[in-house]
GROMACS .gro file of C-alpha atoms in nm:
model
  226
    1MET     CA    1   6.173   9.166  -0.624
    2LEU     CA    2   6.476   9.251  -0.397
    3ASN     CA    3   6.428   9.615  -0.487
    4ILE     CA    4   6.058   9.600  -0.371
    5LEU     CA    5   6.158   9.429  -0.038
    6TYR     CA    6   6.437   9.686   0.017
    7GLU     CA    7   6.194   9.971  -0.047
    8LYS     CA    8   5.939   9.822   0.204
    9LEU     CA    9   6.207   9.769   0.471
   10THR     CA   10   6.332  10.119   0.425
   11THR     CA   11   5.979  10.256   0.459
   12CYS     CA   12   5.910  10.060   0.775
   13ARG     CA   13   6.236  10.179   0.931
   14ALA     CA   14   6.166  10.542   0.852
   15ALA     CA   15   5.812  10.513   1.007
   16ALA     CA   16   5.957  10.358   1.317
   17MET     CA   17   6.210  10.634   1.344
   18ARG     CA   18   5.942  10.895   1.306
   19ARG     CA   19   5.734  10.732   1.572
   20ALA     CA   20   6.031  10.706   1.816
   21PHE     CA   21   6.119  11.080   1.749
   22ALA     CA   22   5.762  11.183   1.816
   23LEU     CA   23   5.754  10.993   2.139
   24SER     CA   24   6.082  11.144   2.254
   25VAL     CA   25   5.953  11.498   2.176
   26LEU     CA   26   5.634  11.432   2.381
   27ALA     CA   27   5.829  11.300   2.669
   28ALA     CA   28   6.053  11.607   2.665
   29LEU     CA   29   5.760  11.840   2.650
   30GLY     CA   30   5.595  11.668   2.935
   31GLY     CA   31   5.900  11.747   3.152
   32CYS     CA   32   5.896  12.119   3.077
   33GLN     CA   33   5.786  12.369   3.342
   34THR     CA   34   5.603  12.620   3.122
   35PHE     CA   35   5.325  12.724   3.355
   36PRO     CA   36   5.328  13.083   3.507
   37LEU     CA   37   5.373  13.140   3.873
   38THR     CA   38   5.067  13.084   4.095
   39PRO     CA   39   4.936  13.398   4.287
   40THR     CA   40   5.103  13.261   4.600
   41GLU     CA   41   5.435  13.198   4.427
   42PHE     CA   42   5.429  13.543   4.265
   43GLY     CA   43   5.356  13.707   4.593
   44MET     CA   44   5.652  13.531   4.760
   45SER     CA   45   5.864  13.632   4.469
   46LEU     CA   46   5.760  13.995   4.489
   47GLU     CA   47   5.816  14.005   4.871
   48SER     CA   48   6.181  13.904   4.803
   49GLU     CA   49   6.239  14.194   4.567
   50PRO     CA   50   6.423  14.489   4.732
   51PHE     CA   51   6.273  14.833   4.751
   52VAL     CA   52   6.478  15.111   4.585
   53GLN     CA   53   6.454  15.470   4.709
   54GLN     CA   54   6.296  15.723   4.462
   55ARG     CA   55   6.278  16.102   4.452
   56ALA     CA   56   5.979  16.252   4.629
   57SER     CA   57   5.887  16.404   4.293
   58ASP     CA   58   5.837  16.046   4.158
   59ALA     CA   59   5.571  15.964   4.411
   60TRP     CA   60   5.253  15.823   4.249
   61VAL     CA   61   5.041  16.022   4.493
   62ALA     CA   62   5.141  16.367   4.614
   63VAL     CA   63   5.091  16.349   4.995
   64ASP     CA   64   5.196  16.649   5.216
   65GLY     CA   65   5.486  16.562   5.444
   66THR     CA   66   5.611  16.262   5.239
   67GLN     CA   67   5.934  16.154   5.408
   68LEU     CA   68   6.054  15.864   5.190
   69VAL     CA   69   5.947  15.704   4.865
   70LEU     CA   70   6.041  15.342   4.789
   71GLU     CA   71   5.970  15.135   4.487
   72ARG     CA   72   6.010  14.776   4.344
   73ALA     CA   73   5.881  14.586   4.050
   74LEU     CA   74   5.838  14.230   3.924
   75GLY     CA   75   5.692  14.144   3.588
   76PRO     CA   76   5.370  14.331   3.526
   77VAL     CA   77   5.352  14.449   3.888
   78SER     CA   78   5.511  14.760   4.048
   79GLU     CA   79   5.490  14.869   4.411
   80GLN     CA   80   5.548  15.198   4.585
   81ARG     CA   81   5.559  15.276   4.960
   82ILE     CA   82   5.524  15.642   5.053
   83LEU     CA   83   5.625  15.696   5.412
   84LEU     CA   84   5.434  15.972   5.603
   85PRO     CA   85   5.522  16.142   5.932
   86ASN     CA   86   5.419  15.958   6.256
   87ARG     CA   87   5.398  16.209   6.538
   88THR     CA   88   5.232  15.962   6.775
   89ALA     CA   89   5.381  15.723   7.024
   90LEU     CA   90   5.236  15.426   6.841
   91SER     CA   91   5.478  15.195   6.692
   92GLY     CA   92   5.470  15.120   6.315
   93GLU     CA   93   5.484  15.342   6.007
   94ASN     CA   94   5.229  15.579   5.863
   95VAL     CA   95   5.242  15.464   5.503
   96MET     CA   96   5.062  15.464   5.175
   97HIS     CA   97   5.123  15.137   4.991
   98LEU     CA   98   5.034  15.128   4.621
   99ARG     CA   99   5.045  14.830   4.388
  100ALA     CA  100   5.006  14.894   4.012
  101ARG     CA  101   4.943  14.624   3.753
  102ARG     CA  102   4.979  14.637   3.377
  103GLY     CA  103   4.726  14.464   3.155
  104ASP     CA  104   4.366  14.505   3.030
  105LEU     CA  105   4.145  14.676   3.271
  106VAL     CA  106   3.866  14.427   3.207
  107ASN     CA  107   4.094  14.133   3.312
  108MET     CA  108   4.218  14.284   3.643
  109GLY     CA  109   3.969  14.095   3.855
  110ARG     CA  110   3.830  14.206   4.187
  111PHE     CA  111   4.009  14.423   4.435
  112ARG     CA  112   4.163  14.208   4.710
  113PRO     CA  113   4.277  14.431   5.007
  114LEU     CA  114   4.448  14.127   5.178
  115ASP     CA  115   4.703  14.126   4.897
  116LEU     CA  116   4.831  14.459   5.018
  117LEU     CA  117   4.884  14.351   5.380
  118GLY     CA  118   5.170  14.109   5.326
  119PRO     CA  119   5.259  13.810   5.554
  120GLU     CA  120   5.254  14.026   5.872
  121GLY     CA  121   4.883  14.101   5.841
  122THR     CA  122   4.711  14.421   5.957
  123PRO     CA  123   4.946  14.690   6.092
  124HIS     CA  124   4.944  14.789   6.450
  125PRO     CA  125   4.723  14.888   6.634
  126PHE     CA  126   4.448  14.721   6.422
  127ASP     CA  127   4.283  14.390   6.494
  128PRO     CA  128   4.310  14.105   6.250
  129PHE     CA  129   4.152  14.189   5.912
  130GLU     CA  130   3.861  13.947   5.948
  131ASP     CA  131   3.760  14.124   6.282
  132LEU     CA  132   3.764  14.483   6.150
  133SER     CA  133   3.451  14.683   6.076
  134PHE     CA  134   3.476  14.888   5.763
  135ARG     CA  135   3.293  15.196   5.650
  136THR     CA  136   3.246  15.249   5.273
  137GLU     CA  137   3.198  15.565   5.064
  138ASP     CA  138   3.177  15.630   4.695
  139ASP     CA  139   3.343  15.936   4.544
  140VAL     CA  140   3.482  16.051   4.202
  141LEU     CA  141   3.767  15.802   4.220
  142GLY     CA  142   3.559  15.498   4.305
  143THR     CA  143   3.495  15.325   4.637
  144LEU     CA  144   3.687  15.414   4.950
  145SER     CA  145   3.675  15.170   5.258
  146TRP     CA  146   3.832  15.222   5.589
  147ALA     CA  147   3.847  15.096   5.950
  148VAL     CA  148   3.911  15.315   6.253
  149TRP     CA  149   4.106  15.261   6.569
  150THR     CA  150   4.087  15.529   6.842
  151ASN     CA  151   4.202  15.569   7.205
  152GLN     CA  152   3.900  15.797   7.257
  153ALA     CA  153   4.135  16.078   7.364
  154GLY     CA  154   4.211  16.238   7.028
  155LEU     CA  155   4.444  15.977   6.883
  156ASN     CA  156   4.288  15.817   6.571
  157CYS     CA  157   4.415  15.566   6.321
  158VAL     CA  158   4.270  15.471   5.983
  159LEU     CA  159   4.336  15.167   5.764
  160ALA     CA  160   4.196  15.252   5.425
  161PHE     CA  161   4.175  15.083   5.094
  162ARG     CA  162   4.080  15.185   4.742
  163ARG     CA  163   4.142  15.102   4.375
  164LEU     CA  164   4.255  15.363   4.134
  165ASP     CA  165   4.213  15.285   3.767
  166ALA     CA  166   4.271  15.440   3.423
  167THR     CA  167   3.913  15.553   3.395
  168THR     CA  168   3.948  15.806   3.686
  169ARG     CA  169   4.313  15.912   3.663
  170VAL     CA  170   4.638  15.826   3.491
  171VAL     CA  171   4.793  15.541   3.686
  172PRO     CA  172   5.168  15.486   3.713
  173ALA     CA  173   5.399  15.272   3.503
  174ASP     CA  174   5.148  15.233   3.204
  175ALA     CA  175   4.938  15.029   3.444
  176ALA     CA  176   4.560  14.963   3.427
  177ILE     CA  177   4.502  14.982   3.803
  178ALA     CA  178   4.679  15.093   4.119
  179ASP     CA  179   4.544  14.940   4.446
  180MET     CA  180   4.599  15.154   4.760
  181MET     CA  181   4.637  15.090   5.132
  182LEU     CA  182   4.675  15.370   5.376
  183ARG     CA  183   4.775  15.334   5.747
  184ASN     CA  184   4.764  15.675   5.909
  185CYS     CA  185   4.769  15.749   6.285
  186ILE     CA  186   4.745  16.107   6.400
  187HIS     CA  187   4.652  16.335   6.694
  188GLY     CA  188   4.343  16.466   6.520
  189SER     CA  189   4.017  16.363   6.373
  190VAL     CA  190   3.942  16.055   6.168
  191GLU     CA  191   3.862  16.274   5.862
  192GLU     CA  192   4.207  16.439   5.891
  193ALA     CA  193   4.370  16.088   5.906
  194LEU     CA  194   4.178  15.981   5.602
  195GLU     CA  195   4.272  16.285   5.391
  196PRO     CA  196   4.561  16.121   5.195
  197ALA     CA  197   4.313  15.867   5.056
  198ARG     CA  198   4.059  16.132   4.950
  199PRO     CA  199   4.031  16.245   4.587
  200SER     CA  200   4.175  16.589   4.673
  201VAL     CA  201   4.507  16.405   4.745
  202SER     CA  202   4.499  16.065   4.586
  203GLY     CA  203   4.374  16.214   4.257
  204PHE     CA  204   4.706  16.384   4.216
  205ALA     CA  205   5.064  16.259   4.146
  206ALA     CA  206   5.383  16.433   4.249
  207THR     CA  207   5.524  16.413   3.890
  208GLY     CA  208   5.511  16.703   3.654
  209LEU     CA  209   5.519  16.981   3.913
  210PRO     CA  210   5.439  17.316   3.743
  211ALA     CA  211   5.626  17.632   3.818
  212ARG     CA  212   5.381  17.738   4.093
  213GLY     CA  213   5.474  17.419   4.283
  214ALA     CA  214   5.129  17.259   4.302
  215PRO     CA  215   5.091  16.906   4.161
  216GLU     CA  216   4.880  16.874   3.850
  217MET     CA  217   4.573  16.649   3.852
  218LEU     CA  218   4.631  16.371   3.606
  219SER     CA  219   4.272  16.331   3.491
  220PRO     CA  220   3.990  16.580   3.460
  221LEU     CA  221   3.749  16.312   3.593
  222ALA     CA  222   3.939  16.299   3.924
  223GLY     CA  223   3.864  16.655   4.028
  224PRO     CA  224   3.682  16.715   4.350
  225GLN     CA  225   3.312  16.766   4.325
  226PRO     CA  226   3.179  17.125   4.378
   0.00000   0.00000   0.00000
């Protein structure tokens, strides 16, 4: 009889201990921060990452007159800023800003140009983004959208956006996409200012220069149309 009572008591104690252990585990798990960063938090973290200077031959796009190539990365995202000459009196940099992201192409979501602007908004001399009027054109690399600022005296600026993906050319850092923003102000035509975003330029990378010194196109699908 005593043996039976002892076995029942031992069983009850063991069950109580298991319940207490399970509750403590659930409480501990409830306090864990296992969720990924929100888009806003990730953007702030990326902005705090420093840019590192790269060789001109490592530029993701081969743009004539490239003065400086800067790059940074955080998680699946890499960014590159290609600084271009600014021969105007306007303040601000002529720059091509590229953001590449690894992952499955089908899961990349829609292109969001505002993500490339940063906290300062649209570059000088453009109006706020929501007040801009954009023109759109489709080409062999996809869709190119741009806004124009002009002083009506031969000084023209373009603010252009497009998405490059692995179906049209090889994108950098084993990424699925590379989103592009171009700010370019020149003494010349709008078409000349827009040239770095055209397939004849943005379809090429500066890497893998052959002996003749011309950049090789990274995808046969990215060639200019006849």
